[in-house]
CSV table of C-alpha atoms and ligand atoms in Angstrom, one decimal:
chain,number,residue,atom,x,y,z
A,1,MET,CA,21.8,-15.6,-41.4
A,2,SER,CA,20.4,-12.8,-40.3
A,3,GLN,CA,20.3,-11.5,-43.0
A,4,ASN,CA,18.0,-14.7,-44.9
A,5,LEU,CA,15.6,-14.5,-42.0
A,6,LEU,CA,14.4,-10.7,-42.5
A,7,ARG,CA,14.5,-11.3,-46.7
A,8,ASN,CA,11.8,-14.5,-45.0
A,9,ILE,CA,9.7,-12.5,-43.1
A,10,PRO,CA,6.8,-11.7,-45.3
A,11,SER,CA,5.3,-8.5,-46.3
A,12,VAL,CA,2.6,-6.8,-44.3
A,13,ASP,CA,0.0,-7.4,-47.5
A,14,HIS,CA,0.5,-10.6,-47.5
A,15,LEU,CA,-0.1,-11.0,-43.7
A,16,LEU,CA,-3.1,-7.9,-43.9
A,17,GLU,CA,-4.7,-11.3,-46.4
A,18,LEU,CA,-4.2,-14.2,-43.3
A,19,PRO,CA,-7.3,-15.7,-42.0
A,20,ALA,CA,-6.2,-14.5,-38.2
A,21,ALA,CA,-5.5,-11.2,-40.5
A,22,GLN,CA,-8.8,-11.0,-41.5
A,23,GLU,CA,-11.0,-12.0,-38.8
A,24,MET,CA,-9.6,-8.8,-36.5
A,25,ILE,CA,-10.2,-6.6,-39.1
A,26,ARG,CA,-13.8,-6.9,-39.0
A,27,ASN,CA,-13.6,-6.7,-34.7
A,28,SER,CA,-12.1,-3.3,-35.7
A,29,SER,CA,-10.7,-2.2,-39.3
A,30,ARG,CA,-7.8,-2.7,-41.3
A,31,GLU,CA,-6.1,0.4,-40.2
A,32,PHE,CA,-5.4,-0.5,-36.8
A,33,VAL,CA,-4.8,-3.9,-37.6
A,34,ARG,CA,-2.0,-2.5,-40.1
A,35,GLU,CA,-0.7,-0.2,-38.1
A,36,ARG,CA,-0.5,-3.4,-35.0
A,37,LEU,CA,1.3,-5.9,-37.8
A,38,ARG,CA,4.0,-2.5,-38.5
A,39,GLN,CA,4.7,-3.0,-34.7
A,40,THR,CA,5.1,-6.6,-34.6
A,41,LEU,CA,7.2,-6.6,-37.4
A,42,GLU,CA,9.5,-3.9,-36.1
A,43,GLN,CA,9.9,-5.8,-33.0
A,44,VAL,CA,10.8,-8.9,-34.6
A,45,ARG,CA,13.3,-7.6,-37.0
A,46,ALA,CA,15.0,-5.8,-34.0
A,47,GLU,CA,15.3,-8.8,-32.2
A,48,ILE,CA,16.4,-10.7,-35.3
A,49,ARG,CA,19.1,-8.7,-36.2
A,50,SER,CA,20.0,-8.6,-32.0
A,51,SER,CA,20.8,-11.8,-31.9
A,52,SER,CA,21.3,-13.7,-35.0
A,53,ASP,CA,19.9,-17.0,-33.6
A,54,ALA,CA,16.4,-15.9,-32.6
A,55,PHE,CA,13.4,-17.0,-34.9
A,56,GLN,CA,16.0,-19.8,-36.3
A,57,GLU,CA,14.1,-22.8,-35.0
A,58,THR,CA,10.7,-21.0,-35.1
A,59,ASP,CA,8.1,-21.0,-38.3
A,60,ILE,CA,8.0,-17.5,-37.5
A,61,GLN,CA,4.7,-17.0,-40.0
A,62,SER,CA,3.5,-18.1,-37.5
A,63,GLU,CA,5.1,-16.7,-34.4
A,64,ILE,CA,3.9,-12.6,-36.0
A,65,GLU,CA,0.6,-14.7,-36.3
A,66,ARG,CA,0.7,-15.7,-32.5
A,67,ARG,CA,2.1,-11.8,-31.1
A,68,LEU,CA,-0.3,-10.4,-33.6
A,69,ARG,CA,-3.0,-12.1,-32.1
A,70,GLU,CA,-1.7,-11.2,-28.4
A,71,GLY,CA,-1.2,-7.1,-29.4
A,72,PHE,CA,-4.8,-7.1,-31.0
A,73,ASP,CA,-6.4,-8.5,-27.6
A,74,ARG,CA,-4.2,-6.5,-25.7
A,75,SER,CA,-4.8,-3.1,-27.5
A,76,ARG,CA,-8.1,-4.1,-26.9
A,77,GLN,CA,-8.6,-4.6,-23.1
A,78,PRO,CA,-9.9,-2.2,-21.1
A,79,ARG,CA,-7.8,-0.5,-18.4
A,80,LEU,CA,-11.2,-1.0,-16.6
A,81,ARG,CA,-12.0,-4.2,-16.4
A,82,ARG,CA,-13.6,-6.8,-14.3
A,83,VAL,CA,-12.1,-9.1,-11.4
A,84,ILE,CA,-13.9,-11.9,-9.4
A,85,ASN,CA,-13.9,-10.7,-5.6
A,86,ALA,CA,-13.2,-13.5,-4.4
A,87,SER,CA,-11.3,-12.1,-1.0
A,88,GLY,CA,-15.4,-12.5,1.4
A,89,VAL,CA,-14.9,-8.5,1.1
A,90,VAL,CA,-18.9,-7.6,0.1
A,91,LEU,CA,-17.9,-4.2,0.0
A,92,HIS,CA,-15.1,-3.6,-1.1
A,93,THR,CA,-14.2,0.2,-2.2
A,94,ASN,CA,-11.5,-1.0,-4.5
A,95,LEU,CA,-13.2,-3.5,-5.9
A,96,GLY,CA,-15.9,-1.2,-7.1
A,97,ARG,CA,-18.3,-1.5,-4.0
A,98,ALA,CA,-21.5,-3.1,-4.9
A,99,PRO,CA,-22.3,-4.3,-8.0
A,100,LEU,CA,-25.1,-4.0,-9.3
A,101,ALA,CA,-28.6,-6.4,-9.7
A,102,GLU,CA,-29.8,-7.6,-13.1
A,103,GLU,CA,-32.6,-5.5,-13.0
A,104,ALA,CA,-30.6,-2.4,-12.5
A,105,ALA,CA,-28.1,-3.1,-14.7
A,106,ALA,CA,-30.7,-4.2,-17.8
A,107,ALA,CA,-32.6,-0.6,-16.8
A,108,LEU,CA,-29.5,1.5,-16.9
A,109,VAL,CA,-28.4,-0.5,-20.4
A,110,GLU,CA,-32.1,0.5,-22.3
A,111,ILE,CA,-31.6,3.8,-20.4
A,112,ALA,CA,-27.8,3.7,-21.9
A,113,THR,CA,-28.9,3.1,-25.3
A,114,HIS,CA,-31.7,5.5,-26.0
A,115,TYR,CA,-33.2,8.4,-25.3
A,116,SER,CA,-35.3,8.8,-22.6
A,117,ASN,CA,-37.4,11.9,-20.9
A,118,LEU,CA,-34.5,12.7,-18.7
A,119,GLU,CA,-35.8,15.9,-18.8
A,120,TYR,CA,-39.1,15.8,-19.9
A,121,THR,CA,-42.4,14.8,-19.0
A,122,VAL,CA,-44.3,12.6,-20.8
A,123,GLU,CA,-47.9,12.9,-20.4
A,124,GLN,CA,-48.7,16.9,-21.2
A,125,GLY,CA,-44.8,16.9,-23.7
A,126,LYS,CA,-43.4,19.8,-21.7
A,127,ARG,CA,-39.5,20.2,-20.0
A,128,GLY,CA,-40.3,17.7,-17.1
A,129,GLN,CA,-37.2,18.0,-14.0
A,130,ARG,CA,-34.1,15.3,-13.8
A,131,ASP,CA,-34.2,15.0,-10.1
A,132,VAL,CA,-38.4,14.3,-9.3
A,133,HIS,CA,-36.9,10.4,-10.8
A,134,CYS,CA,-36.9,8.4,-8.1
A,135,GLU,CA,-38.2,10.3,-5.6
A,136,GLU,CA,-41.4,9.1,-5.3
A,137,LEU,CA,-40.1,5.2,-4.4
A,138,LEU,CA,-37.6,6.9,-1.9
A,139,ARG,CA,-40.9,7.9,-0.5
A,140,GLN,CA,-42.6,5.0,-0.3
A,141,LEU,CA,-39.8,3.0,1.0
A,142,LEU,CA,-37.8,5.7,3.7
A,143,GLY,CA,-41.0,7.6,4.7
A,144,CYS,CA,-39.9,11.1,3.9
A,145,GLU,CA,-41.0,13.7,2.6
A,146,ALA,CA,-38.6,14.1,0.1
A,147,ALA,CA,-35.7,12.7,-1.8
A,148,VAL,CA,-33.0,14.3,-4.2
A,149,VAL,CA,-30.2,12.0,-5.4
A,150,ALA,CA,-26.5,13.5,-5.4
A,151,ASN,CA,-22.3,12.2,-7.2
A,152,ASN,CA,-22.2,10.6,-3.5
A,153,ASN,CA,-22.8,10.8,0.3
A,154,ALA,CA,-19.8,12.8,0.4
A,155,ALA,CA,-22.4,15.3,-2.0
A,156,ALA,CA,-24.7,14.8,0.1
A,157,VAL,CA,-22.8,16.0,3.0
A,158,MET,CA,-21.7,18.7,1.5
A,159,LEU,CA,-24.7,19.6,0.0
A,160,ALA,CA,-26.4,19.6,3.6
A,161,LEU,CA,-24.1,21.6,5.3
A,162,ASN,CA,-23.9,23.9,2.7
A,163,THR,CA,-27.5,24.8,2.1
A,164,LEU,CA,-28.7,24.9,5.6
A,165,ALA,CA,-25.7,25.9,7.3
A,166,ALA,CA,-23.1,28.5,6.2
A,167,GLY,CA,-22.3,31.2,7.2
A,168,GLY,CA,-23.1,30.1,10.6
A,169,GLU,CA,-21.7,26.9,12.7
A,170,VAL,CA,-22.9,23.3,13.2
A,171,ILE,CA,-22.8,21.1,16.6
A,172,VAL,CA,-20.3,18.2,15.9
A,173,SER,CA,-19.4,15.5,19.0
A,174,ARG,CA,-15.6,15.2,19.0
A,175,GLY,CA,-16.2,10.8,18.6
A,176,GLU,CA,-17.7,11.5,15.5
A,177,LEU,CA,-14.8,14.2,13.5
A,178,ILE,CA,-13.8,10.6,11.4
A,179,GLU,CA,-12.2,10.3,8.4
A,180,ILE,CA,-13.8,7.6,6.0
A,181,GLY,CA,-10.9,6.8,3.4
A,182,ALA,CA,-9.8,8.7,0.8
A,183,GLY,CA,-9.5,11.9,1.4
A,184,PHE,CA,-13.0,12.6,3.0
A,185,ARG,CA,-12.5,14.4,6.3
A,186,ILE,CA,-15.7,15.7,8.5
A,187,PRO,CA,-14.3,19.0,9.6
A,188,GLU,CA,-12.5,19.4,5.6
A,189,ILE,CA,-15.7,18.8,4.0
A,190,MET,CA,-17.2,21.3,7.1
A,191,GLU,CA,-14.8,23.8,5.9
A,192,ARG,CA,-15.7,23.5,2.2
A,193,SER,CA,-19.2,23.9,2.7
A,194,GLY,CA,-18.7,27.0,5.3
A,195,ALA,CA,-20.1,26.1,7.5
A,196,LEU,CA,-18.3,26.6,11.6
A,197,LEU,CA,-17.7,23.4,13.2
A,198,ARG,CA,-18.8,23.8,17.1
A,199,GLU,CA,-17.3,20.2,18.3
A,200,VAL,CA,-18.8,18.9,21.8
A,201,GLY,CA,-18.1,16.2,24.6
A,202,THR,CA,-14.3,14.1,24.2
A,203,THR,CA,-13.7,11.2,22.3
A,204,ASN,CA,-15.4,8.6,24.2
A,205,LYS,CA,-18.0,10.9,25.6
A,206,THR,CA,-20.2,13.1,24.8
A,207,HIS,CA,-23.3,13.9,26.5
A,208,ILE,CA,-26.7,16.1,25.3
A,209,SER,CA,-25.9,19.2,28.0
A,210,ASP,CA,-23.0,19.0,26.2
A,211,TYR,CA,-24.7,19.9,23.0
A,212,GLU,CA,-27.6,22.4,24.9
A,213,ARG,CA,-24.8,24.0,26.4
A,214,ALA,CA,-23.2,24.2,22.4
A,215,ILE,CA,-26.3,26.6,21.0
A,216,ASN,CA,-26.1,29.4,20.5
A,217,GLU,CA,-27.7,32.3,17.9
A,218,ARG,CA,-25.3,31.5,14.9
A,219,THR,CA,-25.8,27.6,15.9
A,220,ARG,CA,-27.9,26.1,12.3
A,221,LEU,CA,-27.7,22.5,12.7
A,222,ILE,CA,-26.9,19.8,14.9
A,223,LEU,CA,-24.7,17.4,12.3
A,224,ARG,CA,-24.9,13.0,13.5
A,225,VAL,CA,-22.6,10.5,12.0
A,226,HIS,CA,-22.4,7.8,11.8
A,227,PRO,CA,-18.9,6.4,12.7
A,228,SER,CA,-19.2,4.2,10.3
A,229,ASN,CA,-15.1,2.3,9.8
A,230,TYR,CA,-14.7,2.9,13.8
A,231,ARG,CA,-15.7,2.2,16.7
A,232,ILE,CA,-15.0,3.0,19.9
A,233,ILE,CA,-15.8,0.5,22.8
A,234,GLY,CA,-15.1,0.5,26.8
A,235,PHE,CA,-16.1,4.2,28.4
A,236,THR,CA,-18.4,5.2,26.4
A,237,ALA,CA,-21.3,7.5,25.5
A,238,ARG,CA,-23.5,9.5,23.5
A,239,PRO,CA,-27.0,10.8,22.9
A,240,SER,CA,-29.7,9.1,21.8
A,241,LEU,CA,-31.3,9.8,18.3
A,242,GLU,CA,-34.2,10.5,19.9
A,243,GLN,CA,-32.4,12.8,23.0
A,244,LEU,CA,-31.2,15.2,20.3
A,245,VAL,CA,-33.7,15.6,17.6
A,246,SER,CA,-36.2,16.3,21.2
A,247,LEU,CA,-33.8,18.8,22.7
A,248,ALA,CA,-33.4,20.1,18.5
A,249,ARG,CA,-36.9,20.5,18.3
A,250,GLU,CA,-36.9,22.7,21.5
A,251,ARG,CA,-34.4,25.0,19.8
A,252,ASN,CA,-36.2,25.2,16.4
A,253,ILE,CA,-32.5,23.6,15.4
A,254,PRO,CA,-32.4,20.7,12.4
A,255,VAL,CA,-31.2,17.5,12.7
A,256,PHE,CA,-28.7,16.1,10.0
A,257,GLU,CA,-27.5,12.5,9.9
A,258,ASP,CA,-25.3,10.7,7.7
A,259,LEU,CA,-25.8,7.7,8.1
A,260,GLY,CA,-22.3,6.8,6.0
A,261,SER,CA,-23.9,2.9,5.0
A,262,GLY,CA,-27.8,3.8,4.0
A,263,CYS,CA,-29.3,-0.2,4.6
A,264,LEU,CA,-33.3,-0.2,3.8
A,265,VAL,CA,-33.5,-3.0,6.1
A,266,ASP,CA,-32.9,-4.8,8.9
A,267,LEU,CA,-30.2,-7.3,8.5
A,268,SER,CA,-29.0,-8.3,12.2
A,269,PRO,CA,-30.7,-11.8,11.0
A,270,TYR,CA,-27.5,-11.6,8.9
A,271,GLY,CA,-25.3,-10.6,11.7
A,272,ILE,CA,-24.8,-6.8,10.5
A,273,LYS,CA,-25.8,-4.8,14.1
A,274,ASP,CA,-24.2,-2.5,14.4
A,275,GLU,CA,-26.4,-0.7,11.0
A,276,PRO,CA,-28.9,1.8,11.7
A,277,VAL,CA,-31.4,1.7,9.4
A,278,VAL,CA,-33.1,4.8,7.4
A,279,SER,CA,-36.2,5.0,7.8
A,280,ARG,CA,-36.4,4.5,11.5
A,281,SER,CA,-33.5,7.1,11.4
A,282,LEU,CA,-36.3,9.6,9.3
A,283,ALA,CA,-38.9,8.1,11.6
A,284,LEU,CA,-37.2,9.7,15.2
A,285,GLY,CA,-37.4,12.5,13.8
A,286,ALA,CA,-34.8,13.1,11.9
A,287,SER,CA,-34.8,16.2,9.9
A,288,VAL,CA,-32.8,15.0,7.0
A,289,VAL,CA,-30.8,12.3,6.5
A,290,SER,CA,-28.5,10.9,3.9
A,291,PHE,CA,-26.3,7.9,2.9
A,292,SER,CA,-24.6,6.0,-0.3
A,293,GLY,CA,-26.3,4.3,-3.4
A,294,ASP,CA,-23.8,1.3,-3.5
A,295,LYS,CA,-23.0,0.5,0.0
A,296,LEU,CA,-25.1,-1.6,2.1
A,297,LEU,CA,-28.0,-1.0,-0.9
A,298,GLY,CA,-26.7,-1.9,-3.1
A,299,GLY,CA,-27.4,0.1,-6.0
A,300,PRO,CA,-25.6,2.6,-8.4
A,301,GLN,CA,-22.5,5.2,-6.8
A,302,ALA,CA,-24.5,7.9,-5.9
A,303,GLY,CA,-25.7,10.3,-2.6
A,304,ILE,CA,-29.0,10.3,-1.3
A,305,ILE,CA,-31.1,13.3,0.9
A,306,ALA,CA,-34.3,12.3,2.3
A,307,GLY,CA,-36.1,14.4,5.2
A,308,ARG,CA,-38.4,17.7,5.7
A,309,GLN,CA,-40.0,18.8,2.6
A,310,GLU,CA,-38.9,22.4,3.4
A,311,LEU,CA,-34.9,21.3,4.3
A,312,VAL,CA,-35.2,19.1,1.3
A,313,GLN,CA,-36.3,21.8,-1.7
A,314,ARG,CA,-33.6,24.3,0.1
A,315,ILE,CA,-30.2,22.3,-0.8
A,316,ARG,CA,-32.3,20.7,-4.6
A,317,LYS,CA,-32.3,24.6,-5.1
A,318,ASN,CA,-28.5,24.7,-3.7
A,319,PRO,CA,-26.3,26.0,-6.9
A,320,LEU,CA,-23.6,23.6,-6.2
A,321,MET,CA,-26.8,20.5,-7.1
A,322,ARG,CA,-26.1,21.0,-10.8
A,323,ALA,CA,-22.9,19.8,-10.1
A,324,LEU,CA,-22.8,17.7,-8.6
A,325,ARG,CA,-26.2,16.5,-9.9
A,326,VAL,CA,-26.0,12.6,-11.2
A,327,ASP,CA,-26.3,11.7,-15.0
A,328,LYS,CA,-29.3,9.5,-16.3
A,329,LEU,CA,-27.5,6.7,-16.0
A,330,THR,CA,-27.9,6.5,-12.1
A,331,TYR,CA,-31.2,7.7,-11.5
A,332,SER,CA,-32.7,4.4,-14.1
A,333,ALA,CA,-29.7,1.7,-11.6
A,334,LEU,CA,-31.4,3.1,-8.7
A,335,GLU,CA,-34.5,3.3,-9.4
A,336,ALA,CA,-34.6,-0.6,-11.0
A,337,THR,CA,-32.7,-1.6,-7.5
A,338,LEU,CA,-35.0,0.6,-5.0
A,339,GLN,CA,-38.1,-0.9,-7.3
A,340,LEU,CA,-36.5,-4.5,-5.8
A,341,TYR,CA,-37.6,-3.4,-2.4
A,342,LYS,CA,-40.5,-2.1,-3.3
A,343,GLN,CA,-41.7,-5.2,-4.2
A,344,GLY,CA,-39.7,-7.3,-1.8
A,345,VAL,CA,-37.4,-8.9,-3.6
A,346,ALA,CA,-34.5,-6.9,-2.7
A,347,LEU,CA,-32.9,-10.0,-0.6
A,348,GLN,CA,-32.8,-12.6,-3.5
A,349,ARG,CA,-31.8,-9.9,-6.4
A,350,ILE,CA,-29.2,-7.8,-4.7
A,351,PRO,CA,-26.1,-9.5,-5.2
A,352,ILE,CA,-24.6,-7.9,-1.8
A,353,LEU,CA,-27.4,-8.8,0.3
A,354,ARG,CA,-27.4,-11.9,-1.3
A,355,ALA,CA,-23.7,-12.4,-0.6
A,356,LEU,CA,-24.8,-10.8,3.3
A,357,SER,CA,-27.1,-13.5,4.2
A,358,ALA,CA,-25.5,-16.7,2.9
A,359,SER,CA,-25.3,-19.1,5.5
A,360,LYS,CA,-21.7,-20.4,6.4
A,361,ASP,CA,-23.2,-24.3,5.0
A,362,GLU,CA,-24.6,-23.1,1.9
A,363,ILE,CA,-20.7,-21.3,1.6
A,364,GLU,CA,-19.6,-24.4,2.5
A,365,VAL,CA,-21.2,-26.7,0.4
A,366,ARG,CA,-20.5,-25.1,-2.7
A,367,ALA,CA,-16.8,-25.0,-1.4
A,368,LEU,CA,-16.6,-29.0,-0.7
A,369,ASN,CA,-18.0,-29.9,-4.2
A,370,LEU,CA,-15.2,-26.7,-6.5
A,371,VAL,CA,-12.5,-28.7,-4.7
A,372,ASN,CA,-13.7,-32.3,-5.1
A,373,ARG,CA,-13.4,-30.7,-8.3
A,374,ILE,CA,-10.2,-29.6,-8.9
A,375,LYS,CA,-9.6,-33.0,-6.5
A,376,ALA,CA,-10.8,-35.2,-9.1
A,377,VAL,CA,-8.5,-33.4,-11.9
A,378,GLY,CA,-5.5,-33.0,-9.5
A,379,VAL,CA,-3.6,-31.1,-9.4
A,380,ALA,CA,0.5,-32.1,-8.7
A,381,ASP,CA,1.7,-30.6,-4.9
A,382,LEU,CA,-1.5,-28.8,-4.4
A,383,GLU,CA,-3.0,-29.7,-1.1
A,384,LEU,CA,-6.5,-28.1,-0.9
A,385,ASN,CA,-8.5,-27.7,2.8
A,386,VAL,CA,-11.9,-26.3,3.5
A,387,ILE,CA,-11.5,-24.2,6.2
A,388,ASP,CA,-13.7,-22.0,8.7
A,389,GLY,CA,-12.5,-17.9,8.7
A,390,GLN,CA,-14.7,-14.8,8.2
A,391,SER,CA,-15.7,-12.6,5.5
A,392,MET,CA,-16.1,-8.8,6.3
A,393,VAL,CA,-18.6,-5.8,5.1
A,394,GLY,CA,-16.7,-3.9,3.9
A,395,GLY,CA,-17.2,-0.2,3.2
A,396,GLY,CA,-17.0,1.3,5.8
A,397,SER,CA,-19.7,-0.3,7.3
A,398,ALA,CA,-20.5,-2.1,10.5
A,399,PRO,CA,-16.8,-3.1,11.0
A,400,GLU,CA,-17.3,-5.6,14.0
A,401,SER,CA,-19.8,-7.4,12.3
A,402,ALA,CA,-17.7,-10.4,10.9
A,403,LEU,CA,-19.5,-13.1,9.3
A,404,GLN,CA,-19.1,-16.8,9.9
A,405,THR,CA,-17.9,-18.7,6.0
A,406,SER,CA,-16.3,-20.9,5.0
A,407,LEU,CA,-13.0,-20.7,2.5
A,408,ILE,CA,-11.3,-23.0,0.5
A,409,GLU,CA,-7.6,-22.9,1.8
A,410,LEU,CA,-5.0,-23.5,-0.8
A,411,SER,CA,-0.8,-24.6,-0.4
A,412,HIS,CA,1.7,-25.7,-2.7
A,413,ASN,CA,5.0,-27.7,-2.3
A,414,LYS,CA,6.5,-25.8,-4.9
A,415,LEU,CA,5.0,-22.4,-4.4
A,416,THR,CA,4.8,-19.7,-1.6
A,417,ALA,CA,1.6,-18.4,-1.0
A,418,VAL,CA,2.4,-14.8,-2.8
A,419,ASP,CA,3.4,-16.9,-6.7
A,420,ILE,CA,-0.2,-18.0,-6.1
A,421,GLU,CA,-2.0,-15.7,-4.9
A,422,SER,CA,0.0,-12.9,-7.9
A,423,HIS,CA,-1.2,-16.7,-10.6
A,424,LEU,CA,-4.6,-15.5,-9.9
A,425,ARG,CA,-4.6,-12.4,-10.3
A,426,SER,CA,-3.0,-12.8,-13.8
A,427,ARG,CA,-6.2,-14.4,-14.9
A,428,PRO,CA,-7.3,-13.3,-18.1
A,429,ILE,CA,-10.2,-12.4,-15.7
A,430,PRO,CA,-8.6,-11.3,-12.3
A,431,ILE,CA,-9.6,-13.4,-9.8
A,432,ILE,CA,-8.3,-11.2,-5.8
A,433,ALA,CA,-8.4,-13.2,-2.7
A,434,ARG,CA,-6.3,-13.4,0.7
A,435,ILE,CA,-3.4,-14.3,2.5
A,436,GLU,CA,-4.1,-15.6,5.9
A,437,ARG,CA,-1.8,-17.3,8.3
A,438,ASP,CA,1.1,-17.6,4.6
A,439,ARG,CA,-2.0,-19.5,2.8
A,440,VAL,CA,-4.1,-18.4,-0.2
A,441,VAL,CA,-7.3,-18.5,1.1
A,442,ILE,CA,-10.6,-18.1,-1.9
A,443,ASP,CA,-14.2,-16.7,-0.1
A,444,LEU,CA,-16.8,-17.7,-2.1
A,445,ARG,CA,-19.2,-15.2,-0.4
A,446,THR,CA,-17.9,-12.6,-2.8
A,447,VAL,CA,-18.2,-15.4,-5.8
A,448,ILE,CA,-21.1,-15.6,-7.7
A,449,LEU,CA,-22.0,-19.6,-9.3
A,450,GLU,CA,-20.7,-18.5,-12.6
A,451,GLU,CA,-17.3,-17.6,-11.5
A,452,GLU,CA,-16.4,-20.6,-10.1
A,453,GLU,CA,-15.7,-22.6,-13.0
A,454,GLU,CA,-13.1,-19.5,-13.9
A,455,ILE,CA,-11.7,-19.8,-10.7
A,456,PHE,CA,-11.2,-24.3,-11.3
A,457,ARG,CA,-9.6,-22.9,-14.2
A,458,ALA,CA,-7.1,-21.1,-12.3
A,459,VAL,CA,-7.1,-23.7,-9.9
A,460,ILE,CA,-6.1,-26.5,-12.2
A,461,SER,CA,-3.7,-24.3,-14.1
A,462,LEU,CA,-1.0,-24.2,-11.6
B,501,PLP,C1,-19.1,6.4,2.9
B,501,PLP,C2,-19.3,7.1,4.0
B,501,PLP,C3,-19.4,8.7,3.3
B,501,PLP,C4,-19.3,9.1,1.6
B,501,PLP,O1,-20.2,8.1,0.6
B,501,PLP,P1,-20.2,8.3,-0.5
B,501,PLP,O2,-21.1,7.8,-1.1
B,501,PLP,O3,-18.2,6.8,-0.8
B,501,PLP,O4,-19.3,9.2,-1.3
B,501,PLP,C5,-20.0,9.9,4.1
B,501,PLP,N1,-20.1,9.4,4.8
B,501,PLP,C6,-20.4,7.9,6.2
B,501,PLP,C7,-20.5,8.2,7.2
B,501,PLP,C8,-18.9,7.4,5.2
B,501,PLP,O5,-19.7,6.1,6.1
């Protein structure tokens, strides 16, 4: 019987002529499809040999076609792929932090697929410098004398410490010796930078006099770190930036502030109250600041260093800069993102700012619409509710600012929350939801309008 079946398997050459295979060949190459087909047939033969009744009832040719198509699609799927963020965590580090604005993505494609003036001045027809791109825009937006861009903020901090303080001491409050996920720890970066950490104060309280007493002839820098993803609350004290600046000026020592997120506009009207605005720190007299490009700024991964001309110039000249610099794709996406701030349309065009500034009412209307659409189709055993909840800023930003939102809560008579959550994750475009109090919840704050259709299809297929 299985001998018969094995003999009935069409030849590779025959199968390659089928319309389905021809289409795959047009989308790849004959060799690629032939190899996939060979593997599919090997698998089918092995199954027939191990079980005599495999494929007895099936049309073996269409089964081979089906498997070929499946294997073809799977083998072409990139490892790094898009997901739908329905978690309500706006800057989700595991989900790639900030998605780019359309304008930034378009600029990136243009530069990626063509030659560019990366290190060329078109006006003079001469070699130019890559590290001037974005500088003018940053000067205007931040009100600083100079700015450079590095690979990420971890690189920016390393560059600043190494350039301004290697071989000397850096004063830091014990309340600011932080670790930000995935291996960024102030004491370790400091050690690698070649500067000596001079801790002052205590975990909860540090006074300006603590800094004052620690200054000596080896002091090169005062470092202030935005605590990002944690807060010390209760009996606490920390000198203001103004106080630090005034002490530092008296002693002729620069102040470097690691701002973490890099908020370019005041987000307090939207409930994000504990994120410092970059231009404010510079206006208050910080000599140099650094921040991420893909946190609250909403651009590509980058680390921006801004401040006094003379200090930024030294950082620019550091040989480490060559190792930590960014490529043309980052410059193009960053420049296009900064343009949106300059034009005053950042809140409307930058996805994370749109998500952060969306009101609970707006999200509730979308949630109710989606729920009504699903209910109109009707899914057996599924219960849907729209409930009040909270979104998070994420990305180590504003840990105390939970944003009020509206959640779609799903429960099912026959499926557990874990079943539902993993069903959503197993979709062609995985949907990342959250489980709260044993129920799956979907937060549309982080979902763009066009993605609602995918969620609709995923839920009705439960
Ligand atoms: C996020 C963060 C960093 C690291 O920034 P990356 O861009 O992820 O390298 C450094 N310092 C602070 C305070 C941060 O919040």
